[in-house]
PDB file of C-alpha atoms in Angstrom:
ATOM      1  CA  MET O   1      14.235  -1.118  17.244  1.00  0.00           C
ATOM      2  CA  HIS O   2      14.135  -3.651  14.445  1.00  0.00           C
ATOM      3  CA  SER O   3      17.809  -3.577  13.738  1.00  0.00           C
ATOM      4  CA  THR O   4      18.842  -5.592  10.737  1.00  0.00           C
ATOM      5  CA  ILE O   5      21.032  -7.652  13.051  1.00  0.00           C
ATOM      6  CA  MET O   6      18.024  -8.637  15.149  1.00  0.00           C
ATOM      7  CA  LEU O   7      15.898  -9.463  12.123  1.00  0.00           C
ATOM      8  CA  GLU O   8      18.658 -11.418  10.427  1.00  0.00           C
ATOM      9  CA  SER O   9      19.353 -13.385  13.591  1.00  0.00           C
ATOM     10  CA  LEU O  10      15.712 -14.463  13.581  1.00  0.00           C
ATOM     11  CA  ILE O  11      16.293 -16.193  10.251  1.00  0.00           C
ATOM     12  CA  PHE O  12      18.696 -18.498  12.105  1.00  0.00           C
ATOM     13  CA  ASN O  13      16.556 -18.647  15.275  1.00  0.00           C
ATOM     14  CA  ILE O  14      19.212 -16.950  17.415  1.00  0.00           C
ATOM     15  CA  PRO O  15      18.070 -15.520  20.775  1.00  0.00           C
ATOM     16  CA  ASN O  16      17.731 -11.735  21.077  1.00  0.00           C
ATOM     17  CA  ILE O  17      17.996  -9.385  24.031  1.00  0.00           C
ATOM     18  CA  ILE O  18      16.645  -5.855  23.805  1.00  0.00           C
ATOM     19  CA  LEU O  19      18.737  -3.421  25.824  1.00  0.00           C
ATOM     20  CA  ALA O  20      16.281  -0.977  27.313  1.00  0.00           C
ATOM     21  CA  ALA O  21      18.524   1.973  28.047  1.00  0.00           C
ATOM     22  CA  ASP O  22      15.666   4.212  26.912  1.00  0.00           C
ATOM     23  CA  VAL O  23      12.583   2.729  28.586  1.00  0.00           C
ATOM     24  CA  GLU O  24      10.268   5.042  26.633  1.00  0.00           C
ATOM     25  CA  ARG O  25      11.223   3.203  23.433  1.00  0.00           C
ATOM     26  CA  LEU O  26       9.660   0.047  24.838  1.00  0.00           C
ATOM     27  CA  ALA O  27       6.253   1.731  24.509  1.00  0.00           C
ATOM     28  CA  GLN O  28       6.623   2.336  20.769  1.00  0.00           C
ATOM     29  CA  PRO O  29       4.156   0.185  18.785  1.00  0.00           C
ATOM     30  CA  HIS O  30       6.741  -1.712  16.721  1.00  0.00           C
ATOM     31  CA  VAL O  31       8.776  -2.491  19.851  1.00  0.00           C
ATOM     32  CA  LYS O  32       5.724  -3.512  21.894  1.00  0.00           C
ATOM     33  CA  ARG O  33       4.653  -5.822  19.073  1.00  0.00           C
ATOM     34  CA  VAL O  34       8.000  -7.656  19.200  1.00  0.00           C
ATOM     35  CA  ILE O  35       8.104  -7.826  23.001  1.00  0.00           C
ATOM     36  CA  GLU O  36       4.533  -9.144  23.211  1.00  0.00           C
ATOM     37  CA  THR O  37       5.527 -12.248  21.235  1.00  0.00           C
ATOM     38  CA  GLN O  38       7.802 -13.234  24.132  1.00  0.00           C
ATOM     39  CA  GLY O  39      10.406 -14.059  21.521  1.00  0.00           C
ATOM     40  CA  VAL O  40      12.945 -11.628  22.976  1.00  0.00           C
ATOM     41  CA  SER O  41      14.148 -10.769  26.444  1.00  0.00           C
ATOM     42  CA  VAL O  42      14.330  -7.213  27.728  1.00  0.00           C
ATOM     43  CA  ALA O  43      17.242  -6.120  29.909  1.00  0.00           C
ATOM     44  CA  LYS O  44      16.751  -2.889  31.829  1.00  0.00           C
ATOM     45  CA  ASN O  45      20.050  -3.098  33.692  1.00  0.00           C
ATOM     46  CA  ILE O  46      23.388  -4.919  33.621  1.00  0.00           C
ATOM     47  CA  ASN O  47      22.234  -7.656  36.009  1.00  0.00           C
ATOM     48  CA  GLN O  48      19.249  -8.498  33.830  1.00  0.00           C
ATOM     49  CA  LEU O  49      21.513  -8.522  30.781  1.00  0.00           C
ATOM     50  CA  LYS O  50      23.847 -11.022  32.455  1.00  0.00           C
ATOM     51  CA  ASP O  51      20.902 -13.194  33.506  1.00  0.00           C
ATOM     52  CA  HIS O  52      19.445 -13.247  29.981  1.00  0.00           C
ATOM     53  CA  ILE O  53      22.820 -14.075  28.451  1.00  0.00           C
ATOM     54  CA  ASP O  54      23.296 -16.928  30.927  1.00  0.00           C
ATOM     55  CA  LYS O  55      19.830 -18.363  30.277  1.00  0.00           C
ATOM     56  CA  TYR O  56      20.308 -18.304  26.494  1.00  0.00           C
ATOM     57  CA  LEU O  57      23.773 -19.842  26.733  1.00  0.00           C
ATOM     58  CA  THR O  58      22.305 -22.602  28.889  1.00  0.00           C
ATOM     59  CA  ASN O  59      19.278 -23.133  26.657  1.00  0.00           C
ATOM     60  CA  PRO O  60      19.339 -21.348  23.273  1.00  0.00           C
ATOM     61  CA  SER O  61      15.933 -22.803  22.377  1.00  0.00           C
ATOM     62  CA  LEU O  62      14.176 -20.691  25.000  1.00  0.00           C
ATOM     63  CA  ASP O  63      11.621 -18.362  23.423  1.00  0.00           C
ATOM     64  CA  ASN O  64      11.651 -20.300  20.112  1.00  0.00           C
ATOM     65  CA  ILE O  65       7.918 -19.943  19.593  1.00  0.00           C
ATOM     66  CA  GLY O  66       8.014 -16.170  20.066  1.00  0.00           C
ATOM     67  CA  ARG O  67      11.016 -15.832  17.748  1.00  0.00           C
ATOM     68  CA  LYS O  68       9.109 -17.721  15.069  1.00  0.00           C
ATOM     69  CA  MET O  69       6.172 -15.348  15.554  1.00  0.00           C
ATOM     70  CA  ILE O  70       8.454 -12.321  15.115  1.00  0.00           C
ATOM     71  CA  PHE O  71       9.962 -13.932  12.022  1.00  0.00           C
ATOM     72  CA  GLU O  72       6.544 -14.482  10.459  1.00  0.00           C
ATOM     73  CA  ASN O  73       5.124 -11.084  11.448  1.00  0.00           C
ATOM     74  CA  GLU O  74       8.082  -8.786  10.814  1.00  0.00           C
ATOM     75  CA  LEU O  75      10.061 -10.205   7.904  1.00  0.00           C
ATOM     76  CA  GLY O  76       7.250 -10.260   5.372  1.00  0.00           C
ATOM     77  CA  PRO O  77       6.645 -12.405   2.308  1.00  0.00           C
ATOM     78  CA  ASN O  78       9.799 -11.619   0.285  1.00  0.00           C
ATOM     79  CA  ARG O  79      12.386 -13.467   2.317  1.00  0.00           C
ATOM     80  CA  GLY O  80      15.496 -13.643   0.212  1.00  0.00           C
ATOM     81  CA  THR O  81      13.870 -12.038  -2.818  1.00  0.00           C
ATOM     82  CA  ALA O  82      13.288  -8.438  -1.707  1.00  0.00           C
ATOM     83  CA  GLY O  83      15.807  -6.991  -4.210  1.00  0.00           C
ATOM     84  CA  LYS O  84      14.180  -8.860  -7.084  1.00  0.00           C
ATOM     85  CA  GLU O  85      10.693  -7.787  -5.981  1.00  0.00           C
ATOM     86  CA  ILE O  86      11.754  -4.132  -5.722  1.00  0.00           C
ATOM     87  CA  GLY O  87      13.350  -4.304  -9.177  1.00  0.00           C
ATOM     88  CA  ASN O  88      10.207  -5.835 -10.678  1.00  0.00           C
ATOM     89  CA  TYR O  89       8.068  -3.167  -9.006  1.00  0.00           C
ATOM     90  CA  LEU O  90      10.234  -0.386 -10.441  1.00  0.00           C
ATOM     91  CA  ILE O  91      10.094  -1.909 -13.910  1.00  0.00           C
ATOM     92  CA  ARG O  92       6.293  -2.104 -13.720  1.00  0.00           C
ATOM     93  CA  MET O  93       6.178   1.570 -12.658  1.00  0.00           C
ATOM     94  CA  VAL O  94       8.230   2.629 -15.687  1.00  0.00           C
ATOM     95  CA  LEU O  95       6.326   0.527 -18.224  1.00  0.00           C
TER      96      LEU O  95
END
């Protein structure tokens, strides 16, 4: 559920809509954790999708606080330096 597109959009505080074609996925722990922040909207049908798109086009700052929570909780401490951190870890393993 944490597509890289969704996570990367959080860096720029862009609204997200989860398309719930498979409702059972919404019960998965990592998905529930994101939804519980109220930083994303969930669309279970085309009408809800249209409504969420309209509300975010009208006011893109909706759900800002929840998006910031997702950003802090899901992106981890290595923002922008993950490749360097992985490289350093591998070097330490070899040495």
